[in-house]
Short mmCIF file of N, CA and C in Angstrom, two decimals:
data_model
loop_
_atom_site.label_atom_id
_atom_site.label_comp_id
_atom_site.label_asym_id
_atom_site.label_seq_id
_atom_site.Cartn_x
_atom_site.Cartn_y
_atom_site.Cartn_z
N MET A 17 0.82 -1.20 0.00
CA MET A 17 0.00 0.00 0.00
C MET A 17 0.87 1.26 0.00
N TYR A 18 1.84 1.31 0.94
CA TYR A 18 2.70 2.48 1.01
C TYR A 18 3.62 2.55 -0.21
N PHE A 19 3.99 1.40 -0.71
CA PHE A 19 4.87 1.35 -1.87
C PHE A 19 4.17 1.93 -3.10
N LYS A 20 2.88 1.63 -3.26
CA LYS A 20 2.12 2.17 -4.39
C LYS A 20 2.04 3.69 -4.29
N ALA A 21 1.78 4.20 -3.09
CA ALA A 21 1.71 5.64 -2.89
C ALA A 21 3.05 6.30 -3.18
N LEU A 22 4.12 5.65 -2.79
CA LEU A 22 5.46 6.17 -3.04
C LEU A 22 5.76 6.21 -4.53
N ILE A 23 5.37 5.18 -5.24
CA ILE A 23 5.57 5.14 -6.70
C ILE A 23 4.78 6.26 -7.38
N VAL A 24 3.53 6.44 -6.98
CA VAL A 24 2.69 7.51 -7.56
C VAL A 24 3.32 8.87 -7.28
N LEU A 25 3.79 9.08 -6.06
CA LEU A 25 4.43 10.34 -5.71
C LEU A 25 5.70 10.57 -6.53
N ALA A 26 6.49 9.56 -6.72
CA ALA A 26 7.72 9.69 -7.50
C ALA A 26 7.43 10.01 -8.96
N ILE A 27 6.45 9.35 -9.54
CA ILE A 27 6.10 9.61 -10.94
C ILE A 27 5.53 11.02 -11.10
N THR A 28 4.67 11.42 -10.18
CA THR A 28 4.09 12.76 -10.24
C THR A 28 5.18 13.82 -10.12
N SER A 29 6.10 13.63 -9.21
CA SER A 29 7.20 14.58 -9.03
C SER A 29 8.07 14.66 -10.28
N ALA A 30 8.34 13.55 -10.89
CA ALA A 30 9.16 13.53 -12.10
C ALA A 30 8.48 14.26 -13.25
N VAL A 31 7.18 14.05 -13.40
CA VAL A 31 6.43 14.72 -14.47
C VAL A 31 6.40 16.22 -14.22
N GLN A 32 6.14 16.63 -13.00
CA GLN A 32 6.10 18.07 -12.69
C GLN A 32 7.46 18.71 -12.90
N ALA A 33 8.51 18.03 -12.51
CA ALA A 33 9.86 18.57 -12.70
C ALA A 33 10.17 18.73 -14.18
N ALA A 34 9.76 17.78 -14.99
CA ALA A 34 10.01 17.87 -16.43
C ALA A 34 9.23 19.02 -17.05
N VAL A 35 7.99 19.21 -16.63
CA VAL A 35 7.18 20.29 -17.16
C VAL A 35 7.74 21.63 -16.73
N LEU A 36 8.11 21.79 -15.47
CA LEU A 36 8.65 23.05 -14.99
C LEU A 36 9.97 23.39 -15.67
N LYS A 37 10.79 22.39 -15.88
CA LYS A 37 12.08 22.64 -16.52
C LYS A 37 11.88 23.06 -17.97
N LYS A 38 10.94 22.46 -18.65
CA LYS A 38 10.70 22.76 -20.06
C LYS A 38 10.07 24.15 -20.23
N CYS A 39 9.28 24.60 -19.26
CA CYS A 39 8.54 25.85 -19.39
C CYS A 39 9.35 27.07 -18.98
N SER A 40 10.48 26.91 -18.34
CA SER A 40 11.24 28.08 -17.91
C SER A 40 12.49 28.26 -18.76
N ILE A 41 12.77 29.52 -19.07
CA ILE A 41 13.97 29.85 -19.82
C ILE A 41 14.82 30.79 -18.97
N THR A 42 16.08 30.85 -19.25
CA THR A 42 16.97 31.76 -18.54
C THR A 42 17.22 32.98 -19.41
N CYS A 43 16.90 34.14 -18.85
CA CYS A 43 17.11 35.40 -19.56
C CYS A 43 18.59 35.78 -19.51
N PRO A 44 19.01 36.73 -20.36
CA PRO A 44 20.42 37.15 -20.36
C PRO A 44 20.91 37.66 -19.01
N ASP A 45 20.01 38.23 -18.19
CA ASP A 45 20.44 38.74 -16.88
C ASP A 45 20.41 37.67 -15.80
N GLY A 46 20.05 36.44 -16.16
CA GLY A 46 20.03 35.34 -15.20
C GLY A 46 18.68 35.05 -14.59
N SER A 47 17.67 35.86 -14.87
CA SER A 47 16.32 35.65 -14.35
C SER A 47 15.65 34.50 -15.09
N LEU A 48 14.70 33.86 -14.43
CA LEU A 48 13.94 32.78 -15.06
C LEU A 48 12.57 33.30 -15.47
N ALA A 49 12.14 32.95 -16.67
CA ALA A 49 10.84 33.37 -17.18
C ALA A 49 10.19 32.20 -17.91
N SER A 50 8.89 32.28 -18.08
CA SER A 50 8.19 31.23 -18.80
C SER A 50 8.18 31.48 -20.30
N ASN A 51 8.49 32.71 -20.71
CA ASN A 51 8.49 33.07 -22.13
C ASN A 51 9.63 34.04 -22.38
N VAL A 52 10.27 33.96 -23.50
CA VAL A 52 11.41 34.83 -23.82
C VAL A 52 10.98 36.29 -23.90
N VAL A 53 9.73 36.56 -24.24
CA VAL A 53 9.23 37.93 -24.34
C VAL A 53 9.25 38.62 -22.97
N CYS A 54 9.13 37.84 -21.91
CA CYS A 54 9.08 38.40 -20.55
C CYS A 54 10.44 38.90 -20.07
N CYS A 55 11.51 38.53 -20.72
CA CYS A 55 12.85 38.89 -20.25
C CYS A 55 13.05 40.40 -20.17
N LYS A 56 12.50 41.15 -21.11
CA LYS A 56 12.70 42.60 -21.11
C LYS A 56 12.04 43.26 -19.91
N PHE A 57 11.04 42.62 -19.30
CA PHE A 57 10.35 43.22 -18.18
C PHE A 57 11.13 43.12 -16.87
N PHE A 58 12.09 42.20 -16.77
CA PHE A 58 12.93 42.14 -15.57
C PHE A 58 13.80 43.39 -15.47
N ALA A 59 14.37 43.81 -16.58
CA ALA A 59 15.18 45.04 -16.59
C ALA A 59 14.31 46.25 -16.29
N LEU A 60 13.11 46.27 -16.82
CA LEU A 60 12.18 47.37 -16.55
C LEU A 60 11.81 47.42 -15.07
N ALA A 61 11.50 46.29 -14.48
CA ALA A 61 11.15 46.25 -13.06
C ALA A 61 12.30 46.72 -12.18
N THR A 62 13.51 46.29 -12.50
CA THR A 62 14.68 46.72 -11.74
C THR A 62 14.88 48.22 -11.87
N ASP A 63 14.73 48.74 -13.08
CA ASP A 63 14.90 50.17 -13.31
C ASP A 63 13.85 50.96 -12.55
N LEU A 64 12.59 50.53 -12.59
CA LEU A 64 11.54 51.25 -11.87
C LEU A 64 11.77 51.23 -10.36
N GLN A 65 12.14 50.07 -9.83
CA GLN A 65 12.36 49.98 -8.39
C GLN A 65 13.56 50.80 -7.94
N THR A 66 14.59 50.86 -8.74
CA THR A 66 15.80 51.57 -8.34
C THR A 66 15.67 53.08 -8.54
N ASN A 67 15.18 53.49 -9.69
CA ASN A 67 15.22 54.91 -10.05
C ASN A 67 13.93 55.68 -9.79
N LEU A 68 12.82 55.01 -9.77
CA LEU A 68 11.55 55.73 -9.61
C LEU A 68 10.97 55.57 -8.22
N PHE A 69 11.07 54.41 -7.66
CA PHE A 69 10.38 54.14 -6.40
C PHE A 69 11.33 54.02 -5.21
N ASP A 70 12.33 54.88 -5.12
CA ASP A 70 13.22 54.94 -3.96
C ASP A 70 13.76 53.58 -3.54
N SER A 71 14.38 52.91 -4.45
CA SER A 71 15.02 51.61 -4.20
C SER A 71 14.07 50.55 -3.67
N GLY A 72 12.88 50.51 -4.19
CA GLY A 72 11.94 49.45 -3.84
C GLY A 72 11.06 49.74 -2.64
N LYS A 73 11.14 50.92 -2.06
CA LYS A 73 10.29 51.24 -0.91
C LYS A 73 8.86 51.46 -1.39
N CYS A 74 7.93 50.93 -0.65
CA CYS A 74 6.51 51.08 -1.00
C CYS A 74 5.98 52.33 -0.30
N ASP A 75 6.07 53.47 -0.98
CA ASP A 75 5.64 54.73 -0.38
C ASP A 75 4.58 55.40 -1.26
N GLU A 76 4.44 56.68 -1.13
CA GLU A 76 3.37 57.41 -1.82
C GLU A 76 3.50 57.33 -3.35
N GLU A 77 4.72 57.33 -3.87
CA GLU A 77 4.89 57.24 -5.33
C GLU A 77 4.35 55.93 -5.87
N VAL A 78 4.59 54.84 -5.15
CA VAL A 78 4.07 53.54 -5.57
C VAL A 78 2.55 53.54 -5.51
N HIS A 79 2.01 54.10 -4.43
CA HIS A 79 0.56 54.17 -4.28
C HIS A 79 -0.06 54.95 -5.44
N GLU A 80 0.53 56.08 -5.79
CA GLU A 80 0.00 56.89 -6.89
C GLU A 80 0.09 56.17 -8.23
N ALA A 81 1.17 55.45 -8.46
CA ALA A 81 1.33 54.72 -9.72
C ALA A 81 0.29 53.61 -9.83
N LEU A 82 0.06 52.90 -8.73
CA LEU A 82 -0.95 51.83 -8.76
C LEU A 82 -2.35 52.40 -8.94
N CYS A 83 -2.65 53.49 -8.26
CA CYS A 83 -3.97 54.12 -8.41
C CYS A 83 -4.19 54.59 -9.84
N LEU A 84 -3.17 55.22 -10.42
CA LEU A 84 -3.28 55.70 -11.80
C LEU A 84 -3.53 54.54 -12.76
N THR A 85 -2.79 53.46 -12.58
CA THR A 85 -2.97 52.28 -13.44
C THR A 85 -4.35 51.69 -13.27
N PHE A 86 -4.81 51.56 -12.03
CA PHE A 86 -6.13 50.99 -11.78
C PHE A 86 -7.23 51.86 -12.37
N HIS A 87 -7.15 53.17 -12.15
CA HIS A 87 -8.20 54.06 -12.66
C HIS A 87 -8.18 54.13 -14.17
N ASP A 88 -7.01 54.06 -14.77
CA ASP A 88 -6.92 54.05 -16.22
C ASP A 88 -7.54 52.78 -16.79
N ALA A 89 -7.27 51.66 -16.15
CA ALA A 89 -7.82 50.39 -16.61
C ALA A 89 -9.33 50.34 -16.38
N ALA A 90 -9.80 50.93 -15.29
CA ALA A 90 -11.23 50.91 -14.99
C ALA A 90 -12.00 51.73 -16.01
N GLY A 91 -11.38 52.74 -16.62
CA GLY A 91 -12.06 53.58 -17.59
C GLY A 91 -12.06 53.02 -19.00
N PHE A 92 -11.38 51.93 -19.23
CA PHE A 92 -11.28 51.34 -20.55
C PHE A 92 -12.38 50.30 -20.72
N LEU A 93 -13.26 50.53 -21.66
CA LEU A 93 -14.34 49.58 -21.93
C LEU A 93 -14.32 49.19 -23.40
N LEU A 94 -14.34 47.92 -23.67
CA LEU A 94 -14.37 47.45 -25.05
C LEU A 94 -15.67 47.86 -25.74
N VAL A 95 -16.73 48.02 -24.96
CA VAL A 95 -18.02 48.43 -25.53
C VAL A 95 -17.90 49.82 -26.15
N LEU A 96 -17.20 50.73 -25.47
CA LEU A 96 -17.03 52.08 -26.00
C LEU A 96 -16.22 52.05 -27.30
N ALA A 97 -15.20 51.25 -27.34
CA ALA A 97 -14.38 51.15 -28.54
C ALA A 97 -15.19 50.57 -29.69
N ALA A 98 -16.05 49.61 -29.41
CA ALA A 98 -16.88 49.00 -30.45
C ALA A 98 -17.89 50.00 -31.00
N GLN A 99 -18.31 50.95 -30.17
CA GLN A 99 -19.28 51.96 -30.61
C GLN A 99 -18.60 53.15 -31.28
N GLY A 100 -17.28 53.13 -31.32
CA GLY A 100 -16.55 54.23 -31.94
C GLY A 100 -16.34 55.41 -31.01
N LEU A 101 -16.65 55.25 -29.72
CA LEU A 101 -16.46 56.33 -28.76
C LEU A 101 -15.02 56.32 -28.25
N PRO A 102 -14.52 57.46 -27.81
CA PRO A 102 -13.13 57.48 -27.31
C PRO A 102 -13.00 56.67 -26.02
N VAL A 103 -11.91 55.96 -25.92
CA VAL A 103 -11.65 55.17 -24.71
C VAL A 103 -10.57 55.78 -23.89
#
């Protein structure tokens, strides 16, 4: 009984390890990503945290940036675009 459970666990772990290894790529800066297109965003995130947001501190600038992004996204409606209205 325990041996069967151990075999199932070993097979499941091997399959998951193979899938995870296949889905991740190493970017030029050493970061891991699931898609090569995502590599450019690691440099962007580092730049934003270092130069814009006081070395990664979560303060008022971060709050304002998140609020601006949220409010901008909340005002975007596909229905308006389909009707030819400005979005």
